[in-house]
Short mmCIF file of C-alpha atoms in Angstrom, two decimals:
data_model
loop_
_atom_site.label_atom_id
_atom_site.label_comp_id
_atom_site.label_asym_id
_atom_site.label_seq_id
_atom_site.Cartn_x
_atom_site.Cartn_y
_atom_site.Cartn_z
CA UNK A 17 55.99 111.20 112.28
CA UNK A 18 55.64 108.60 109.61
CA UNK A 19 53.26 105.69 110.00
CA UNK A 20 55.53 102.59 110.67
CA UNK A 21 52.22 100.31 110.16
CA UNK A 22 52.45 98.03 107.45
CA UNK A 23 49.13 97.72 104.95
CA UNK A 24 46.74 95.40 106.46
CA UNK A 25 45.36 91.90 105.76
CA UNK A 26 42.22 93.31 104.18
CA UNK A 27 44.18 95.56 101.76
CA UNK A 28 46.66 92.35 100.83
CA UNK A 29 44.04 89.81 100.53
CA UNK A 30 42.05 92.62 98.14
CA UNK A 31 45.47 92.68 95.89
CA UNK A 32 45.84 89.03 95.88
CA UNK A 33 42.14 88.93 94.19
CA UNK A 34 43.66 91.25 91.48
CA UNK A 35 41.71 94.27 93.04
CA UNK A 36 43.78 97.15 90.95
CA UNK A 37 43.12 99.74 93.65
CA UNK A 38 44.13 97.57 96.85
CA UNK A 39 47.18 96.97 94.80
CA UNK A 40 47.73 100.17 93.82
CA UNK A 41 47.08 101.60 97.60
CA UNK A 42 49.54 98.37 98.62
CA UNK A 43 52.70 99.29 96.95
CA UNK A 44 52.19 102.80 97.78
CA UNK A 45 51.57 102.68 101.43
CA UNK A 46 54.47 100.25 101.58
CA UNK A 47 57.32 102.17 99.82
CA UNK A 48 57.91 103.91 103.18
CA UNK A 49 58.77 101.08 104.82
CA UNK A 50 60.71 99.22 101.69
CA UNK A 51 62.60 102.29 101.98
CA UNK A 52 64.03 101.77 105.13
CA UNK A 53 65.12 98.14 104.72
CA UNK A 54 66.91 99.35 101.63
CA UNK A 55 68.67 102.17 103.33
CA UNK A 56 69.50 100.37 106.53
CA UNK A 57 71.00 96.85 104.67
CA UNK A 58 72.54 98.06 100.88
CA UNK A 59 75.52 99.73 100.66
CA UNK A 60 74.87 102.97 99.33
CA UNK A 61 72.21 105.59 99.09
CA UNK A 62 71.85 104.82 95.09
CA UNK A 63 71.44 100.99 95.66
CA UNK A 64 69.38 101.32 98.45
CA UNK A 65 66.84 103.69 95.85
CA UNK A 66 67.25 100.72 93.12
CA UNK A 67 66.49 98.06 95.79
CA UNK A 68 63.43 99.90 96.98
CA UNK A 69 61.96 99.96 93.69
CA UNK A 70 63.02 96.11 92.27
CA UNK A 71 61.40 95.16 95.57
CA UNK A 72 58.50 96.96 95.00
CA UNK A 73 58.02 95.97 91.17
CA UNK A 74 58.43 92.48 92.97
CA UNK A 75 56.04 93.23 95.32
CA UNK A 76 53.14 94.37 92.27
CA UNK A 77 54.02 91.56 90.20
CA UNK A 78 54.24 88.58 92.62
CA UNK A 79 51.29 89.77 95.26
CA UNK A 80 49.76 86.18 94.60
CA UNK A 81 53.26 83.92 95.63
CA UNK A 82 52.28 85.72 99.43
CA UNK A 83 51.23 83.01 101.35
CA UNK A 84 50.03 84.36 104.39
CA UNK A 85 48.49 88.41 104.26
CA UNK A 86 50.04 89.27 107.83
CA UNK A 87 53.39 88.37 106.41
CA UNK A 88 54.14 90.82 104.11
CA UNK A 89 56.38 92.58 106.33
CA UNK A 90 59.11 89.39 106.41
CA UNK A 91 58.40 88.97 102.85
CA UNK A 92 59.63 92.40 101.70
CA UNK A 93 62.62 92.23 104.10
CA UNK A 94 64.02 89.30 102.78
CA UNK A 95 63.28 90.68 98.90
CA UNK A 96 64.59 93.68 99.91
CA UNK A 97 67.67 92.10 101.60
CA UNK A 98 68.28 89.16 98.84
CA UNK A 99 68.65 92.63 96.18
CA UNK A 100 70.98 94.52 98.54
CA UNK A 101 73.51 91.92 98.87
CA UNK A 102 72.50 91.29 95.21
CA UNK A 103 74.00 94.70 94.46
CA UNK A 104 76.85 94.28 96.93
CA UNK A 105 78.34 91.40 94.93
CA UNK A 106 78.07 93.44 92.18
CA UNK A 107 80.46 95.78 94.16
CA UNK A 108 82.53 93.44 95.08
CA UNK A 109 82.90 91.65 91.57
CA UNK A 110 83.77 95.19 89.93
CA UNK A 111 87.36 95.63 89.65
CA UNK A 112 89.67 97.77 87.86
CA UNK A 113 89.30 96.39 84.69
CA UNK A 114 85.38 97.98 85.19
CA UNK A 115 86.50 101.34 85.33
CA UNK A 116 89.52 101.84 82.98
CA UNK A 117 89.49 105.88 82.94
CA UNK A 118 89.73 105.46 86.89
CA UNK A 119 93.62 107.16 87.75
CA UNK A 120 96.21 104.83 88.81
CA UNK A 121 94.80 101.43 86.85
CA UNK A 122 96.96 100.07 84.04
CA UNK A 123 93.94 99.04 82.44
CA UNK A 124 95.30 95.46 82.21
CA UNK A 125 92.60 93.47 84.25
CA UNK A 126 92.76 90.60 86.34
CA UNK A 127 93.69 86.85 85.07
CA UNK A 128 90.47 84.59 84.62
CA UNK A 129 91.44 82.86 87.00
CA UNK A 130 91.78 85.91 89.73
CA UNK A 131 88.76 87.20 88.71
CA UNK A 132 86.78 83.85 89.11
CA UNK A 133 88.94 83.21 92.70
CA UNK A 134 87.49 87.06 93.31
CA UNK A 135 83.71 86.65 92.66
CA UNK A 136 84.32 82.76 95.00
CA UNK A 137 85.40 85.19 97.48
CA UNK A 138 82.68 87.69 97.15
CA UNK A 139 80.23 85.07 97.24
CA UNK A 140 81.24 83.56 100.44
CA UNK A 141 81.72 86.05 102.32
CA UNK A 142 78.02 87.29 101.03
CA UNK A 143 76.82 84.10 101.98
CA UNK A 144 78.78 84.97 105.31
CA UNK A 145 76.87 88.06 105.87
CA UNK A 146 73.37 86.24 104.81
CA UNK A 147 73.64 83.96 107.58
CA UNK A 148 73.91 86.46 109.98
CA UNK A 149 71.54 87.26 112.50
CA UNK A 150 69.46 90.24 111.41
CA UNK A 151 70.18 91.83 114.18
CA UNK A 152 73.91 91.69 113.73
CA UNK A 153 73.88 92.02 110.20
CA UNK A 154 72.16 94.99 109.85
CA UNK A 155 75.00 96.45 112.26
CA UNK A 156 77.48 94.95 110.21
CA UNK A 157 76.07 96.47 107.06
CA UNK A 158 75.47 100.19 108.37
CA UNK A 159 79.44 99.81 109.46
CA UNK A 160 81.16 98.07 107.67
CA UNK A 161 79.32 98.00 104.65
CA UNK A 162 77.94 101.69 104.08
CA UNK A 163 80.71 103.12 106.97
CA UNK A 164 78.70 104.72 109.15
CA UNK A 165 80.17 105.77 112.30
CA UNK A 166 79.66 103.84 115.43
CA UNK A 167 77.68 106.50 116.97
CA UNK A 168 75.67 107.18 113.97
CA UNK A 169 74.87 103.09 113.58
CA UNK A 170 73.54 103.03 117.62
CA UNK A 171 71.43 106.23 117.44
CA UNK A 172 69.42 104.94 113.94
CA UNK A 173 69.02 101.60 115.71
CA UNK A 174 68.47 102.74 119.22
CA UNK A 175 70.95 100.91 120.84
CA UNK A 176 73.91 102.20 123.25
CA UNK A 177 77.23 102.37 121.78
CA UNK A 178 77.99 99.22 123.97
CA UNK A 179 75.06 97.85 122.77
CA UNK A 180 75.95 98.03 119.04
CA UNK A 181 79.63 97.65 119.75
CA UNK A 182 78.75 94.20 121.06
CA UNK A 183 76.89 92.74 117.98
CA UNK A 184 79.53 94.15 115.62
CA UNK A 185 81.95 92.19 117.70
CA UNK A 186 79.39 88.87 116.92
CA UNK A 187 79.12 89.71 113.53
CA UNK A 188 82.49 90.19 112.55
CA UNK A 189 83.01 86.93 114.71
CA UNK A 190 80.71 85.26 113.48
CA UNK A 191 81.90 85.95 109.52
CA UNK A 192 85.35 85.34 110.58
CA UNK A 193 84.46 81.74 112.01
CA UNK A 194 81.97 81.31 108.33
CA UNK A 195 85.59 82.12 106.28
CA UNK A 196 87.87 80.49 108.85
CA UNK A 197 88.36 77.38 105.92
CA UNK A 198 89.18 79.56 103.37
CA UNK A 199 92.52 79.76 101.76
CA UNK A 200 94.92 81.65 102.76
CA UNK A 201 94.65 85.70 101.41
CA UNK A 202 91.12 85.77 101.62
CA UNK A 203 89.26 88.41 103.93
CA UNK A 204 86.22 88.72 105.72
CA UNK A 205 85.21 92.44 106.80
CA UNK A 206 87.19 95.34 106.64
CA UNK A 207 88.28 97.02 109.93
CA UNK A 208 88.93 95.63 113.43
CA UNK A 209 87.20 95.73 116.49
CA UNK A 210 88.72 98.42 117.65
CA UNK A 211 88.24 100.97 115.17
CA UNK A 212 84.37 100.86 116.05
#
């Protein structure tokens, strides 16, 4: 079974100094765990590998902005997390216009001012998301986001179905309420509460 320590204050505090081999032995013994942050909050398995790695290039570069050695842990989550919604956005703000051989666009594009009203959208319901509790956003992310199944979501987080059926429900709540302003047309998450 992996080793779901995190690199100790000794080995941090050695990096900090500049200690090549403490950093080294840093970002190595904490891919594993960058890993699964990335593949439990982006939206696919190809952003979660690009998250991983920007957050670890982060993590080599900017070893000296950690302010306390014991909280490297939070630190990488929220790196990891700020580059997975990041790359959601990007999602979101890629339309047809992006992919012009796709079948079925005219190849037209959106007005500039649709597109703009688009990536507003995008970023509030992002925003939406970000505010979320991290326990129900990570639910809302592996369902609505990457679309696992319910089952699938409550067995990687060890919940009961019930369990994980009930912070979906405050998540999706809880964006709704976030976008409840918001003009008419826009959406929040995809689904209902009954498809779980």
């Amino acid at each position: 079974m992996a080793d779901r320590t995190w690199p100790g204050g000794t080995l941090v505090a050695a990096a900090q100094r500049g200690d090549v081999e403490a950093l080294s032995a840093l970002v190595y013994s904490s891919y594993p765990h960058v890993q699964r942050f990335a593949h439990s909050l982006c939206a696919t398995p190809q952003d979660a590998e690009d998250a991983a790695q920007e957050a670890l290039i982060i993590l080599y570069r900017k070893i000296g902005m950690l302010r306390a050695s014991g909280a490297l842990a939070s630190w990488m989550f929220r790196i990891v997390r700020n580059e997975c919604l990041r790359r959601t956005r990007g999602l979101l703000h890629r339309g047809p216009a992006d992919e012009p051989d796709r079948p079925g666009t005219s190849g037209g594009g959106r007005s500039a001012e649709e597109e703009v009203l688009l990536r507003l959208e995008a970023e509030r319901v992002a925003a939406a998301v970000a505010a979320l509790p991290d326990d129900q956003r990570q639910v809302l992310v592996m369902r609505d986001i990457q679309g696992l199944p319910g089952r699938t979501v409550a067995d990687r987080l060890g919940l009961s179905t019930a369990a994980m059926k009930s912070r979906l429900h405050r998540a999706r709540s809880a964006v709704r309420e976030a976008l409840h302003d918001e003009p008419a047309g826009t959406t929040g998450t995809r689904g209902t509460d009954d498809d779980i």
